[in-house]
CSV table of C-alpha atoms and ligand atoms in Angstrom, one decimal:
chain,number,residue,atom,x,y,z
A,1,UNK,CA,0.0,0.0,0.0
A,2,UNK,CA,1.6,3.5,-1.0
A,3,UNK,CA,1.5,6.4,1.5
A,4,UNK,CA,-1.4,7.8,-0.4
A,5,UNK,CA,-3.5,4.9,-0.5
A,6,UNK,CA,-5.3,5.5,3.1
A,7,UNK,CA,-8.6,4.2,3.7
A,8,UNK,CA,-10.2,6.8,5.8
A,9,UNK,CA,-9.7,10.9,5.3
A,10,UNK,CA,-7.8,12.6,8.3
A,11,UNK,CA,-9.5,15.8,9.7
A,12,UNK,CA,-12.6,17.4,9.7
A,13,UNK,CA,-14.9,17.8,6.8
A,14,UNK,CA,-14.7,21.8,5.9
A,15,UNK,CA,-15.8,21.8,2.1
A,16,UNK,CA,-18.1,19.4,0.2
A,17,UNK,CA,-18.9,20.5,-3.5
A,18,UNK,CA,-19.4,19.0,-7.3
A,19,UNK,CA,-16.8,19.4,-9.6
A,20,UNK,CA,-18.4,21.0,-12.8
A,21,UNK,CA,-17.6,21.3,-16.3
A,22,UNK,CA,-16.5,25.2,-16.0
A,23,UNK,CA,-14.0,23.6,-13.9
A,24,UNK,CA,-12.0,21.8,-16.5
A,25,UNK,CA,-8.4,22.0,-18.0
A,26,UNK,CA,-8.1,21.8,-21.8
A,27,UNK,CA,-8.3,18.1,-21.6
A,28,UNK,CA,-11.4,17.7,-19.8
A,29,UNK,CA,-10.3,16.7,-16.2
A,30,UNK,CA,-10.7,19.1,-13.6
A,31,UNK,CA,-8.0,21.9,-13.5
A,32,UNK,CA,-5.7,21.5,-10.6
A,33,UNK,CA,-5.6,25.4,-9.7
A,34,UNK,CA,-9.5,25.0,-9.0
A,35,UNK,CA,-8.6,22.2,-6.4
A,36,UNK,CA,-5.7,24.1,-4.7
A,37,UNK,CA,-8.2,27.2,-4.4
A,38,UNK,CA,-10.5,24.9,-2.6
A,39,UNK,CA,-7.8,23.5,-0.5
A,40,UNK,CA,-6.8,27.0,0.5
A,41,UNK,CA,-10.4,27.9,1.2
A,42,UNK,CA,-10.7,24.9,3.3
A,43,UNK,CA,-7.5,25.4,5.4
A,44,UNK,CA,-8.6,28.9,6.0
A,45,UNK,CA,-12.0,27.7,7.3
A,46,UNK,CA,-10.3,25.7,9.7
A,47,UNK,CA,-7.4,28.4,10.8
A,48,UNK,CA,-10.3,31.3,11.2
A,49,UNK,CA,-12.1,28.8,13.2
A,50,UNK,CA,-9.2,27.9,15.3
A,51,UNK,CA,-7.7,31.5,15.8
A,52,UNK,CA,-11.1,33.0,15.9
A,53,UNK,CA,-10.2,36.1,13.5
A,54,UNK,CA,-9.1,36.8,10.2
A,55,UNK,CA,-6.2,34.5,8.5
A,56,UNK,CA,-4.2,34.6,5.4
A,57,UNK,CA,-2.3,32.1,3.5
A,58,UNK,CA,1.5,32.7,4.0
A,59,UNK,CA,2.8,29.7,2.4
A,60,UNK,CA,1.7,26.5,0.6
A,61,UNK,CA,4.2,24.0,2.0
A,62,UNK,CA,3.5,21.0,0.1
A,63,UNK,CA,1.2,19.9,-2.7
A,64,UNK,CA,0.4,16.7,-4.3
A,65,UNK,CA,-1.8,15.5,-7.0
A,66,UNK,CA,-2.6,11.8,-6.6
A,67,UNK,CA,-5.5,11.1,-8.7
A,68,UNK,CA,-7.4,12.9,-11.5
A,69,UNK,CA,-10.5,14.5,-10.9
A,70,UNK,CA,-13.7,14.2,-12.9
A,71,UNK,CA,-16.9,16.2,-13.8
A,72,UNK,CA,-19.4,15.2,-11.6
A,73,UNK,CA,-17.3,14.0,-8.8
A,74,UNK,CA,-18.3,15.1,-5.2
A,75,UNK,CA,-15.1,16.8,-3.7
A,76,UNK,CA,-14.7,16.8,-0.2
A,77,UNK,CA,-11.9,18.6,1.7
A,78,UNK,CA,-10.8,17.7,5.1
A,79,UNK,CA,-8.6,19.9,7.4
A,80,UNK,CA,-6.3,18.7,10.2
A,81,UNK,CA,-4.2,21.4,12.3
A,82,UNK,CA,-0.6,19.9,12.4
A,83,UNK,CA,0.9,22.8,14.1
A,84,UNK,CA,0.1,25.9,16.1
A,85,UNK,CA,2.7,28.7,16.4
A,86,UNK,CA,2.5,32.1,17.9
A,87,UNK,CA,0.6,33.7,15.1
A,88,UNK,CA,1.0,31.0,12.3
A,89,UNK,CA,-0.9,27.7,12.0
A,90,UNK,CA,0.2,24.6,9.6
A,91,UNK,CA,-2.9,22.8,8.4
A,92,UNK,CA,-2.9,19.7,6.3
A,93,UNK,CA,-5.5,19.4,3.7
A,94,UNK,CA,-7.0,15.8,2.2
A,95,UNK,CA,-9.1,16.1,-1.0
A,96,UNK,CA,-11.1,12.9,-1.5
A,97,UNK,CA,-13.9,12.3,-4.3
A,98,UNK,CA,-16.7,10.2,-4.8
A,99,UNK,CA,-17.5,9.3,-8.6
A,100,UNK,CA,-21.0,9.0,-9.6
A,101,UNK,CA,-20.7,5.6,-11.6
A,102,UNK,CA,-17.9,4.2,-9.2
A,103,UNK,CA,-19.0,5.4,-5.7
A,104,UNK,CA,-15.5,5.0,-4.2
A,105,UNK,CA,-14.4,7.2,-1.9
A,106,UNK,CA,-10.6,7.9,-2.8
A,107,UNK,CA,-8.1,10.4,-1.7
A,108,UNK,CA,-7.0,12.6,-4.9
A,109,UNK,CA,-4.7,15.1,-3.6
A,110,UNK,CA,-3.3,16.6,-0.3
A,111,UNK,CA,-1.2,19.4,1.0
A,112,UNK,CA,0.1,21.6,3.6
A,113,UNK,CA,-0.7,25.3,4.1
A,114,UNK,CA,0.5,27.7,6.7
A,115,UNK,CA,-1.8,30.5,7.6
A,116,UNK,CA,-1.1,33.5,10.0
A,117,UNK,CA,-3.7,35.4,12.2
A,118,UNK,CA,-4.3,38.8,11.4
A,119,UNK,CA,-5.7,41.8,13.0
A,120,UNK,CA,-8.0,44.4,11.3
A,121,UNK,CA,-4.7,46.1,10.1
A,122,UNK,CA,-3.4,43.0,8.6
A,123,UNK,CA,-0.9,42.6,11.2
A,124,UNK,CA,0.0,39.1,12.7
A,125,UNK,CA,-1.5,38.6,16.0
A,126,UNK,CA,-1.3,35.5,18.5
A,127,UNK,CA,-3.5,32.7,17.5
A,128,UNK,CA,-4.2,32.1,21.3
A,129,UNK,CA,-5.0,35.5,23.1
B,1,COA,C1,1.3,36.9,6.2
B,1,COA,C2,1.8,38.0,6.8
B,1,COA,C3,0.8,39.0,7.3
B,1,COA,C4,3.1,37.9,7.6
B,1,COA,O1,3.6,39.1,7.8
B,1,COA,P1,5.1,39.3,8.6
B,1,COA,O2,5.2,40.5,8.8
B,1,COA,O3,6.0,38.3,7.4
B,1,COA,O4,5.0,38.1,9.7
B,1,COA,P2,5.9,37.8,10.9
B,1,COA,O5,7.5,37.8,10.2
B,1,COA,O6,5.6,38.1,12.3
B,1,COA,O7,5.5,36.1,10.7
B,1,COA,C5,4.5,35.8,11.2
B,1,COA,C6,4.3,34.4,11.4
B,1,COA,O8,4.2,33.6,9.8
B,1,COA,C7,5.3,32.8,10.0
B,1,COA,N1,5.7,32.7,8.4
B,1,COA,C8,6.3,33.9,7.7
B,1,COA,N2,6.5,33.7,6.4
B,1,COA,C9,6.5,32.4,6.4
B,1,COA,C10,6.6,31.4,5.3
B,1,COA,N3,7.3,32.0,4.1
B,1,COA,N4,6.1,30.2,5.6
B,1,COA,C11,5.8,29.7,6.6
B,1,COA,N5,5.6,30.5,7.7
B,1,COA,C12,6.0,31.9,7.7
B,1,COA,C13,6.5,33.3,10.7
B,1,COA,O9,7.4,31.9,11.1
B,1,COA,C14,5.5,33.6,11.8
B,1,COA,O10,4.9,32.2,12.7
B,1,COA,P3,4.9,32.2,14.2
B,1,COA,O11,4.4,33.6,14.7
B,1,COA,O12,3.9,31.2,14.4
B,1,COA,O13,6.2,32.0,14.9
B,1,COA,C15,2.4,38.8,5.6
B,1,COA,O14,3.4,38.1,4.8
B,1,COA,C16,1.0,39.2,4.5
B,1,COA,O15,0.2,40.0,4.8
B,1,COA,N6,1.3,38.3,3.4
B,1,COA,C17,0.1,38.1,2.5
B,1,COA,C18,-0.8,36.9,2.8
B,1,COA,C19,-1.9,37.0,1.6
B,1,COA,O16,-2.2,38.3,1.0
B,1,COA,N7,-2.1,35.9,1.2
B,1,COA,C20,-3.2,35.6,0.4
B,1,COA,C21,-2.6,35.3,-0.9
B,1,COA,S1,-3.6,35.8,-2.4
């Protein structure tokens, strides 16, 4: 079993949506940038929930596309907070899909994003305060 062949998602479900024809690349599969944007949003939801404030992405530490995503797939993003620093949080996001025809939950992408909690002036502030 490879490192990506997990059976269960890790973390909390933060986003669930359906991949639409408008989200495809030139080959008709789902565009990787669309997936990254959802992962960023999902990690941001986990970050703001943890810090109870605005949060911004400061880094994408890793990003792996494991399997292609098809139009009509249900796309689920799961967030797991790996580390909380003073003002930053490192969040792992896994993306799992369910196909319409083949109803099998499979991991299609994973990444680690770093967010920073910010105040109303855009300056970092402690996550725990
Ligand atoms: C995020 C931002 C507020 C950080 O400001 P800054 O003055 O660099 O802040 P600091 O140097 O005090 O770092 C704040 C925290 O971010 C972490 N950090 C900074 N750059 C980082 C990087 N490249 N990777 C990982 N962590 C980083 C620091 O380690 C620190 O963490 P800690 O407090 O838990 O120890 C600022 O860089 C920013 O506004 N960036 C743009 C964010 C944005 O617009 N994102 C959306 C992109 S479309």
